PDB file of C-alpha atoms in Angstrom:
ATOM      1  CA  UNK A   4       0.819 -24.801  25.540  1.00 73.00           C
ATOM      2  CA  UNK A   5      -2.352 -24.506  23.451  1.00 84.00           C
ATOM      3  CA  UNK A   6      -1.621 -25.277  19.792  1.00 91.00           C
ATOM      4  CA  UNK A   7      -3.277 -22.603  17.626  1.00 94.00           C
ATOM      5  CA  UNK A   8      -3.105 -22.213  13.845  1.00 96.00           C
ATOM      6  CA  UNK A   9      -4.101 -19.201  11.768  1.00 97.00           C
ATOM      7  CA  UNK A  10      -5.450 -18.830   8.233  1.00 97.00           C
ATOM      8  CA  UNK A  11      -6.638 -15.912   6.124  1.00 97.00           C
ATOM      9  CA  UNK A  12      -9.791 -16.832   4.211  1.00 96.00           C
ATOM     10  CA  UNK A  13     -10.677 -13.600   2.420  1.00 97.00           C
ATOM     11  CA  UNK A  14     -10.323  -9.846   2.091  1.00 97.00           C
ATOM     12  CA  UNK A  15     -12.609  -6.936   1.254  1.00 97.00           C
ATOM     13  CA  UNK A  16     -12.485  -3.158   1.084  1.00 96.00           C
ATOM     14  CA  UNK A  17     -14.501  -1.430   3.811  1.00 95.00           C
ATOM     15  CA  UNK A  18     -16.765   1.082   2.023  1.00 91.00           C
ATOM     16  CA  UNK A  19     -17.880   2.726   5.282  1.00 92.00           C
ATOM     17  CA  UNK A  20     -14.469   3.479   6.801  1.00 92.00           C
ATOM     18  CA  UNK A  21     -13.323   7.086   7.147  1.00 90.00           C
ATOM     19  CA  UNK A  22     -10.144   6.299   5.206  1.00 89.00           C
ATOM     20  CA  UNK A  23      -8.843   3.512   2.966  1.00 92.00           C
ATOM     21  CA  UNK A  24      -9.272   0.274   4.934  1.00 95.00           C
ATOM     22  CA  UNK A  25      -8.898  -3.420   4.154  1.00 96.00           C
ATOM     23  CA  UNK A  26     -10.665  -6.095   6.185  1.00 97.00           C
ATOM     24  CA  UNK A  27      -8.969  -9.512   6.281  1.00 97.00           C
ATOM     25  CA  UNK A  28     -11.005 -12.509   7.421  1.00 97.00           C
ATOM     26  CA  UNK A  29      -9.048 -14.686   9.867  1.00 97.00           C
ATOM     27  CA  UNK A  30      -9.734 -18.236  11.028  1.00 97.00           C
ATOM     28  CA  UNK A  31      -8.173 -19.364  14.315  1.00 97.00           C
ATOM     29  CA  UNK A  32      -8.186 -23.106  15.034  1.00 96.00           C
ATOM     30  CA  UNK A  33      -7.097 -25.026  18.115  1.00 93.00           C
ATOM     31  CA  UNK A  34      -5.548 -28.468  17.617  1.00 90.00           C
ATOM     32  CA  UNK A  35      -8.075 -30.037  20.030  1.00 89.00           C
ATOM     33  CA  UNK A  36     -11.725 -29.285  19.073  1.00 89.00           C
ATOM     34  CA  UNK A  37     -12.804 -28.940  22.728  1.00 89.00           C
ATOM     35  CA  UNK A  38     -10.075 -26.411  23.633  1.00 89.00           C
ATOM     36  CA  UNK A  39     -11.523 -23.447  25.521  1.00 92.00           C
ATOM     37  CA  UNK A  40      -9.982 -20.050  24.664  1.00 93.00           C
ATOM     38  CA  UNK A  41     -11.232 -17.126  26.743  1.00 94.00           C
ATOM     39  CA  UNK A  42      -9.577 -14.472  24.527  1.00 94.00           C
ATOM     40  CA  UNK A  43      -6.597 -13.785  22.268  1.00 96.00           C
ATOM     41  CA  UNK A  44      -4.582 -10.563  22.313  1.00 96.00           C
ATOM     42  CA  UNK A  45      -2.921 -10.685  18.901  1.00 96.00           C
ATOM     43  CA  UNK A  46      -0.238  -8.674  17.178  1.00 96.00           C
ATOM     44  CA  UNK A  47      -0.165  -9.188  13.423  1.00 97.00           C
ATOM     45  CA  UNK A  48       2.627  -8.066  11.133  1.00 97.00           C
ATOM     46  CA  UNK A  49       1.718  -8.125   7.428  1.00 97.00           C
ATOM     47  CA  UNK A  50       4.459  -8.333   4.816  1.00 97.00           C
ATOM     48  CA  UNK A  51       4.423  -8.317   1.018  1.00 97.00           C
ATOM     49  CA  UNK A  52       6.443 -11.147  -0.552  1.00 97.00           C
ATOM     50  CA  UNK A  53       7.188  -9.696  -4.029  1.00 96.00           C
ATOM     51  CA  UNK A  54       9.341 -12.640  -5.164  1.00 95.00           C
ATOM     52  CA  UNK A  55       6.297 -14.937  -5.109  1.00 95.00           C
ATOM     53  CA  UNK A  56       4.654 -13.556  -8.267  1.00 95.00           C
ATOM     54  CA  UNK A  57       5.550 -12.560 -11.817  1.00 94.00           C
ATOM     55  CA  UNK A  58       5.492  -9.082 -13.374  1.00 95.00           C
ATOM     56  CA  UNK A  59       4.737  -7.732 -16.824  1.00 93.00           C
ATOM     57  CA  UNK A  60       6.981  -5.185 -18.603  1.00 93.00           C
ATOM     58  CA  UNK A  61       4.881  -2.178 -17.509  1.00 93.00           C
ATOM     59  CA  UNK A  62       4.780  -3.395 -13.902  1.00 94.00           C
ATOM     60  CA  UNK A  63       8.547  -3.974 -13.900  1.00 93.00           C
ATOM     61  CA  UNK A  64       9.120  -0.427 -15.156  1.00 93.00           C
ATOM     62  CA  UNK A  65       6.837   1.002 -12.447  1.00 92.00           C
ATOM     63  CA  UNK A  66       8.689  -1.000  -9.769  1.00 94.00           C
ATOM     64  CA  UNK A  67      12.147   0.179 -10.822  1.00 92.00           C
ATOM     65  CA  UNK A  68      12.303   2.830  -8.079  1.00 88.00           C
ATOM     66  CA  UNK A  69      11.686   0.112  -5.447  1.00 92.00           C
ATOM     67  CA  UNK A  70      13.758  -2.811  -6.738  1.00 94.00           C
ATOM     68  CA  UNK A  71      15.958  -1.375  -9.472  1.00 92.00           C
ATOM     69  CA  UNK A  72      16.402  -2.869 -12.927  1.00 91.00           C
ATOM     70  CA  UNK A  73      14.902  -6.334 -13.468  1.00 92.00           C
ATOM     71  CA  UNK A  74      18.404  -7.777 -13.943  1.00 91.00           C
ATOM     72  CA  UNK A  75      19.096  -7.050 -10.242  1.00 93.00           C
ATOM     73  CA  UNK A  76      15.873  -8.515  -8.860  1.00 94.00           C
ATOM     74  CA  UNK A  77      17.629 -11.680  -7.735  1.00 91.00           C
ATOM     75  CA  UNK A  78      19.121  -9.647  -4.861  1.00 92.00           C
ATOM     76  CA  UNK A  79      16.724  -6.697  -4.514  1.00 93.00           C
ATOM     77  CA  UNK A  80      13.281  -8.371  -4.535  1.00 93.00           C
ATOM     78  CA  UNK A  81      13.030  -8.411  -0.735  1.00 94.00           C
ATOM     79  CA  UNK A  82       9.902  -8.476   1.492  1.00 95.00           C
ATOM     80  CA  UNK A  83       8.150  -5.127   1.984  1.00 94.00           C
ATOM     81  CA  UNK A  84       6.534  -4.171   5.295  1.00 94.00           C
ATOM     82  CA  UNK A  85       2.834  -3.460   4.767  1.00 95.00           C
ATOM     83  CA  UNK A  86       1.189  -3.044   8.183  1.00 94.00           C
ATOM     84  CA  UNK A  87       1.303  -3.961  11.863  1.00 95.00           C
ATOM     85  CA  UNK A  88      -2.030  -4.101  13.677  1.00 96.00           C
ATOM     86  CA  UNK A  89      -3.451  -5.393  16.945  1.00 95.00           C
ATOM     87  CA  UNK A  90      -6.568  -7.502  17.410  1.00 96.00           C
ATOM     88  CA  UNK A  91      -8.532  -8.777  20.412  1.00 96.00           C
ATOM     89  CA  UNK A  92     -10.300 -12.052  19.558  1.00 96.00           C
ATOM     90  CA  UNK A  93     -13.346 -12.905  21.741  1.00 95.00           C
ATOM     91  CA  UNK A  94     -13.630 -16.253  23.497  1.00 94.00           C
ATOM     92  CA  UNK A  95     -14.337 -19.447  21.541  1.00 94.00           C
ATOM     93  CA  UNK A  96     -14.105 -23.216  21.726  1.00 94.00           C
ATOM     94  CA  UNK A  97     -12.140 -25.087  19.076  1.00 92.00           C
ATOM     95  CA  UNK A  98     -12.372 -22.628  16.183  1.00 95.00           C
ATOM     96  CA  UNK A  99     -13.533 -19.107  15.357  1.00 96.00           C
ATOM     97  CA  UNK A 100     -13.445 -16.507  12.595  1.00 97.00           C
ATOM     98  CA  UNK A 101     -12.914 -12.782  13.043  1.00 97.00           C
ATOM     99  CA  UNK A 102     -12.089  -9.634  11.061  1.00 97.00           C
ATOM    100  CA  UNK A 103      -8.648  -8.048  11.030  1.00 97.00           C
ATOM    101  CA  UNK A 104      -9.048  -4.346  10.174  1.00 97.00           C
ATOM    102  CA  UNK A 105      -6.038  -2.872   8.360  1.00 96.00           C
ATOM    103  CA  UNK A 106      -5.964   0.933   7.874  1.00 94.00           C
ATOM    104  CA  UNK A 107      -4.144   1.843   4.642  1.00 91.00           C
ATOM    105  CA  UNK A 108      -2.721   4.938   3.020  1.00 83.00           C
ATOM    106  CA  UNK A 109      -2.448   6.310  -0.501  1.00 77.00           C
ATOM    107  CA  UNK A 110       0.793   8.125   0.377  1.00 76.00           C
ATOM    108  CA  UNK A 111       3.096   7.395  -2.574  1.00 70.00           C
ATOM    109  CA  UNK A 112       6.143   7.939  -0.347  1.00 72.00           C
ATOM    110  CA  UNK A 113       5.295   4.619   1.364  1.00 85.00           C
ATOM    111  CA  UNK A 114       6.964   1.611  -0.277  1.00 90.00           C
ATOM    112  CA  UNK A 115       3.969  -0.721   0.075  1.00 92.00           C
ATOM    113  CA  UNK A 116       1.654   1.841  -1.556  1.00 89.00           C
ATOM    114  CA  UNK A 117       4.026   2.304  -4.504  1.00 89.00           C
ATOM    115  CA  UNK A 118       4.158  -1.483  -4.872  1.00 94.00           C
ATOM    116  CA  UNK A 119       0.360  -1.863  -4.918  1.00 94.00           C
ATOM    117  CA  UNK A 120      -0.015   1.067  -7.315  1.00 90.00           C
ATOM    118  CA  UNK A 121       2.432  -0.498  -9.791  1.00 92.00           C
ATOM    119  CA  UNK A 122       0.424  -3.717 -10.162  1.00 94.00           C
ATOM    120  CA  UNK A 123      -2.194  -3.957 -12.901  1.00 91.00           C
ATOM    121  CA  UNK A 124      -3.845  -7.295 -12.118  1.00 93.00           C
ATOM    122  CA  UNK A 125      -3.252 -10.679 -10.518  1.00 95.00           C
ATOM    123  CA  UNK A 126      -2.609 -11.176  -6.820  1.00 96.00           C
ATOM    124  CA  UNK A 127      -0.430  -9.743  -4.074  1.00 96.00           C
ATOM    125  CA  UNK A 128       1.410 -12.426  -2.054  1.00 97.00           C
ATOM    126  CA  UNK A 129       1.011 -11.519   1.622  1.00 97.00           C
ATOM    127  CA  UNK A 130       2.480 -13.153   4.712  1.00 98.00           C
ATOM    128  CA  UNK A 131       0.784 -12.603   8.080  1.00 97.00           C
ATOM    129  CA  UNK A 132       3.015 -13.130  11.130  1.00 97.00           C
ATOM    130  CA  UNK A 133       1.288 -13.579  14.492  1.00 97.00           C
ATOM    131  CA  UNK A 134       2.372 -13.159  18.104  1.00 95.00           C
ATOM    132  CA  UNK A 135       0.678 -12.161  21.345  1.00 96.00           C
ATOM    133  CA  UNK A 136      -1.045 -13.802  24.318  1.00 95.00           C
ATOM    134  CA  UNK A 137      -3.687 -16.508  24.664  1.00 95.00           C
ATOM    135  CA  UNK A 138      -5.986 -16.730  27.689  1.00 94.00           C
ATOM    136  CA  UNK A 139      -7.095 -20.364  27.922  1.00 91.00           C
ATOM    137  CA  UNK A 140      -8.391 -23.049  30.278  1.00 86.00           C
ATOM    138  CA  UNK A 141     -11.599 -25.062  30.652  1.00 80.00           C
ATOM    139  CA  UNK A 142     -11.791 -25.146  34.444  1.00 75.00           C
ATOM    140  CA  UNK A 143      -9.419 -22.288  35.189  1.00 76.00           C
ATOM    141  CA  UNK A 144      -7.497 -19.469  33.614  1.00 82.00           C
ATOM    142  CA  UNK A 145      -4.058 -19.749  32.001  1.00 89.00           C
ATOM    143  CA  UNK A 146      -1.968 -17.102  30.239  1.00 93.00           C
ATOM    144  CA  UNK A 147       0.157 -18.454  27.392  1.00 93.00           C
ATOM    145  CA  UNK A 148       2.355 -16.756  24.789  1.00 94.00           C
ATOM    146  CA  UNK A 149       1.536 -17.341  21.143  1.00 94.00           C
ATOM    147  CA  UNK A 150       4.646 -18.823  19.470  1.00 91.00           C
ATOM    148  CA  UNK A 151       6.526 -16.533  17.104  1.00 91.00           C
ATOM    149  CA  UNK A 152       6.360 -19.104  14.298  1.00 93.00           C
ATOM    150  CA  UNK A 153       2.598 -18.713  13.792  1.00 95.00           C
ATOM    151  CA  UNK A 154       1.964 -17.357  10.294  1.00 96.00           C
ATOM    152  CA  UNK A 155      -0.466 -17.481   7.377  1.00 97.00           C
ATOM    153  CA  UNK A 156       0.078 -16.870   3.659  1.00 97.00           C
ATOM    154  CA  UNK A 157      -2.606 -15.235   1.547  1.00 97.00           C
ATOM    155  CA  UNK A 158      -2.804 -14.030  -2.058  1.00 97.00           C
ATOM    156  CA  UNK A 159      -4.864 -10.835  -2.129  1.00 97.00           C
ATOM    157  CA  UNK A 160      -6.436  -9.856  -5.472  1.00 97.00           C
ATOM    158  CA  UNK A 161      -4.940  -6.615  -6.776  1.00 96.00           C
ATOM    159  CA  UNK A 162      -8.475  -5.546  -7.738  1.00 96.00           C
ATOM    160  CA  UNK A 163      -9.405  -5.274  -4.040  1.00 96.00           C
ATOM    161  CA  UNK A 164      -6.678  -2.668  -3.455  1.00 94.00           C
ATOM    162  CA  UNK A 165      -7.726  -0.634  -6.498  1.00 92.00           C
ATOM    163  CA  UNK A 166     -11.376  -0.846  -5.410  1.00 93.00           C
ATOM    164  CA  UNK A 167     -10.474   0.460  -1.951  1.00 93.00           C
ATOM    165  CA  UNK A 168      -8.477   3.391  -3.335  1.00 90.00           C
ATOM    166  CA  UNK A 169     -11.196   4.259  -5.849  1.00 90.00           C
ATOM    167  CA  UNK A 170     -13.791   4.390  -3.050  1.00 89.00           C
ATOM    168  CA  UNK A 171     -11.918   7.188  -1.280  1.00 85.00           C
ATOM    169  CA  UNK A 172     -10.002   8.879  -4.139  1.00 82.00           C
ATOM    170  CA  UNK A 173     -12.142   8.338  -7.258  1.00 82.00           C
ATOM    171  CA  UNK A 174     -10.124   9.139 -10.342  1.00 79.00           C
ATOM    172  CA  UNK A 175      -7.507  10.986  -8.293  1.00 76.00           C
ATOM    173  CA  UNK A 176      -3.981  10.669  -6.956  1.00 71.00           C
ATOM    174  CA  UNK A 177      -2.412  11.978  -3.783  1.00 72.00           C
ATOM    175  CA  UNK A 178       0.655  14.162  -3.335  1.00 75.00           C
ATOM    176  CA  UNK A 179       2.434  15.091  -0.095  1.00 78.00           C
ATOM    177  CA  UNK A 180       4.443  18.309  -0.053  1.00 82.00           C
ATOM    178  CA  UNK A 181       6.602  20.133   2.534  1.00 88.00           C
ATOM    179  CA  UNK A 182       4.766  22.884   4.394  1.00 91.00           C
ATOM    180  CA  UNK A 183       6.877  25.663   2.819  1.00 92.00           C
ATOM    181  CA  UNK A 184       6.184  24.406  -0.712  1.00 90.00           C
ATOM    182  CA  UNK A 185       2.480  24.114   0.077  1.00 88.00           C
ATOM    183  CA  UNK A 186       2.441  27.717   1.323  1.00 92.00           C
ATOM    184  CA  UNK A 187       4.064  28.910  -1.926  1.00 90.00           C
ATOM    185  CA  UNK A 188       1.524  26.988  -3.995  1.00 90.00           C
ATOM    186  CA  UNK A 189      -1.325  28.469  -1.975  1.00 90.00           C
ATOM    187  CA  UNK A 190       0.066  31.992  -2.460  1.00 91.00           C
ATOM    188  CA  UNK A 191       0.389  31.373  -6.223  1.00 90.00           C
ATOM    189  CA  UNK A 192      -3.193  30.101  -6.382  1.00 89.00           C
ATOM    190  CA  UNK A 193      -4.456  33.165  -4.497  1.00 90.00           C
ATOM    191  CA  UNK A 194      -2.513  35.651  -6.665  1.00 90.00           C
ATOM    192  CA  UNK A 195      -3.940  34.186  -9.860  1.00 88.00           C
ATOM    193  CA  UNK A 196      -7.461  33.532  -8.450  1.00 90.00           C
ATOM    194  CA  UNK A 197      -7.363  29.889  -9.533  1.00 88.00           C
ATOM    195  CA  UNK A 198     -10.427  27.840  -8.671  1.00 87.00           C
ATOM    196  CA  UNK A 199      -8.800  24.520  -7.692  1.00 86.00           C
ATOM    197  CA  UNK A 200      -5.507  22.744  -7.096  1.00 83.00           C
ATOM    198  CA  UNK A 201      -5.899  21.029 -10.457  1.00 85.00           C
ATOM    199  CA  UNK A 202      -6.035  24.354 -12.302  1.00 90.00           C
ATOM    200  CA  UNK A 203      -3.125  25.614 -10.189  1.00 90.00           C
ATOM    201  CA  UNK A 204      -0.857  22.747 -11.174  1.00 89.00           C
ATOM    202  CA  UNK A 205      -2.040  22.884 -14.770  1.00 89.00           C
ATOM    203  CA  UNK A 206      -1.130  26.571 -14.945  1.00 90.00           C
ATOM    204  CA  UNK A 207       2.348  25.842 -13.602  1.00 90.00           C
ATOM    205  CA  UNK A 208       2.834  22.947 -16.031  1.00 88.00           C
ATOM    206  CA  UNK A 209       1.687  25.023 -18.973  1.00 88.00           C
ATOM    207  CA  UNK A 210       4.043  27.850 -17.967  1.00 87.00           C
ATOM    208  CA  UNK A 211       6.930  25.389 -17.782  1.00 86.00           C
ATOM    209  CA  UNK A 212       6.404  24.164 -21.351  1.00 73.00           C
ATOM    210  CA  UNK A 213       8.913  25.686 -23.821  1.00 67.00           C
ATOM    211  CA  UNK A 214       7.438  28.179 -26.286  1.00 58.00           C
ATOM    212  CA  UNK A 215       7.005  26.718 -29.803  1.00 62.00           C
ATOM    213  CA  UNK A 216       9.364  28.083 -32.501  1.00 63.00           C
ATOM    214  CA  UNK A 217       7.954  30.917 -34.684  1.00 60.00           C
ATOM    215  CA  UNK A 218       6.318  29.810 -37.916  1.00 55.00           C
ATOM    216  CA  UNK A 219       8.166  30.793 -41.109  1.00 54.00           C
ATOM    217  CA  UNK A 220       6.131  32.627 -43.755  1.00 52.00           C
ATOM    218  CA  UNK A 221       5.854  30.908 -47.146  1.00 52.00           C
ATOM    219  CA  UNK A 222       8.696  32.016 -49.422  1.00 54.00           C
ATOM    220  CA  UNK A 223      10.567  33.781 -46.629  1.00 51.00           C
ATOM    221  CA  UNK A 224      14.280  32.985 -46.336  1.00 55.00           C
ATOM    222  CA  UNK A 225      15.332  30.794 -43.469  1.00 53.00           C
ATOM    223  CA  UNK A 226      16.750  32.738 -40.522  1.00 51.00           C
ATOM    224  CA  UNK A 227      20.525  33.030 -40.638  1.00 53.00           C
ATOM    225  CA  UNK A 228      22.321  31.261 -37.822  1.00 48.00           C
ATOM    226  CA  UNK A 229      25.352  33.122 -36.601  1.00 46.00           C
ATOM    227  CA  UNK A 230      28.075  31.507 -34.590  1.00 48.00           C
ATOM    228  CA  UNK A 231      30.752  33.254 -32.625  1.00 46.00           C
ATOM    229  CA  UNK A 232      34.229  32.087 -33.530  1.00 44.00           C
ATOM    230  CA  UNK A 233      36.418  30.826 -30.764  1.00 43.00           C
ATOM    231  CA  UNK A 234      39.121  33.284 -29.714  1.00 41.00           C
TER     232      UNK A 234
END
């Protein structure tokens, strides 16, 4: 079986993608430099390894909904599934580099997105797990499975994630609502002739604020508080 190893050498945000997209740079190396690989059909599972980095007080508070109180992190700080993508690597001899395109989401109901959003700086410890099929052979054509133990660790700068999100949602967040709730919001916006969703939500928030207590006039006696006696 052809001995292949994998490494991640870099990451960047794709500014031209239709949606938030990360591009990981992969290096594939055969143990023998003259090994001929016709193609690789890869499956790559990407996991976040949260136990492999430290967290500040603000980050720990933001991660409480994922992992609970910090005192419980010894048992709750488990790997988080990030993505699973396929990749077809063109033919090469010995070694090659290629891009692994990873579509992302800003849906805050997704655990990986909430994790990324909670981090302020530093790096995200990722683990890439590979499987698939290798088509090899110098004078012929062989089909070989890629062993399930092929993996690569990579520490992605948090700044790359924030850059990617800012490219597609500058200065904004994202909220997913049930269809019925969305219809009610739309009806409310239409009834009040509100210009945007921001003004719609602001109007609802302002209406939900309790009214301030009435101001007492200078020299006026304090209002008498009456209390009903228990029967």
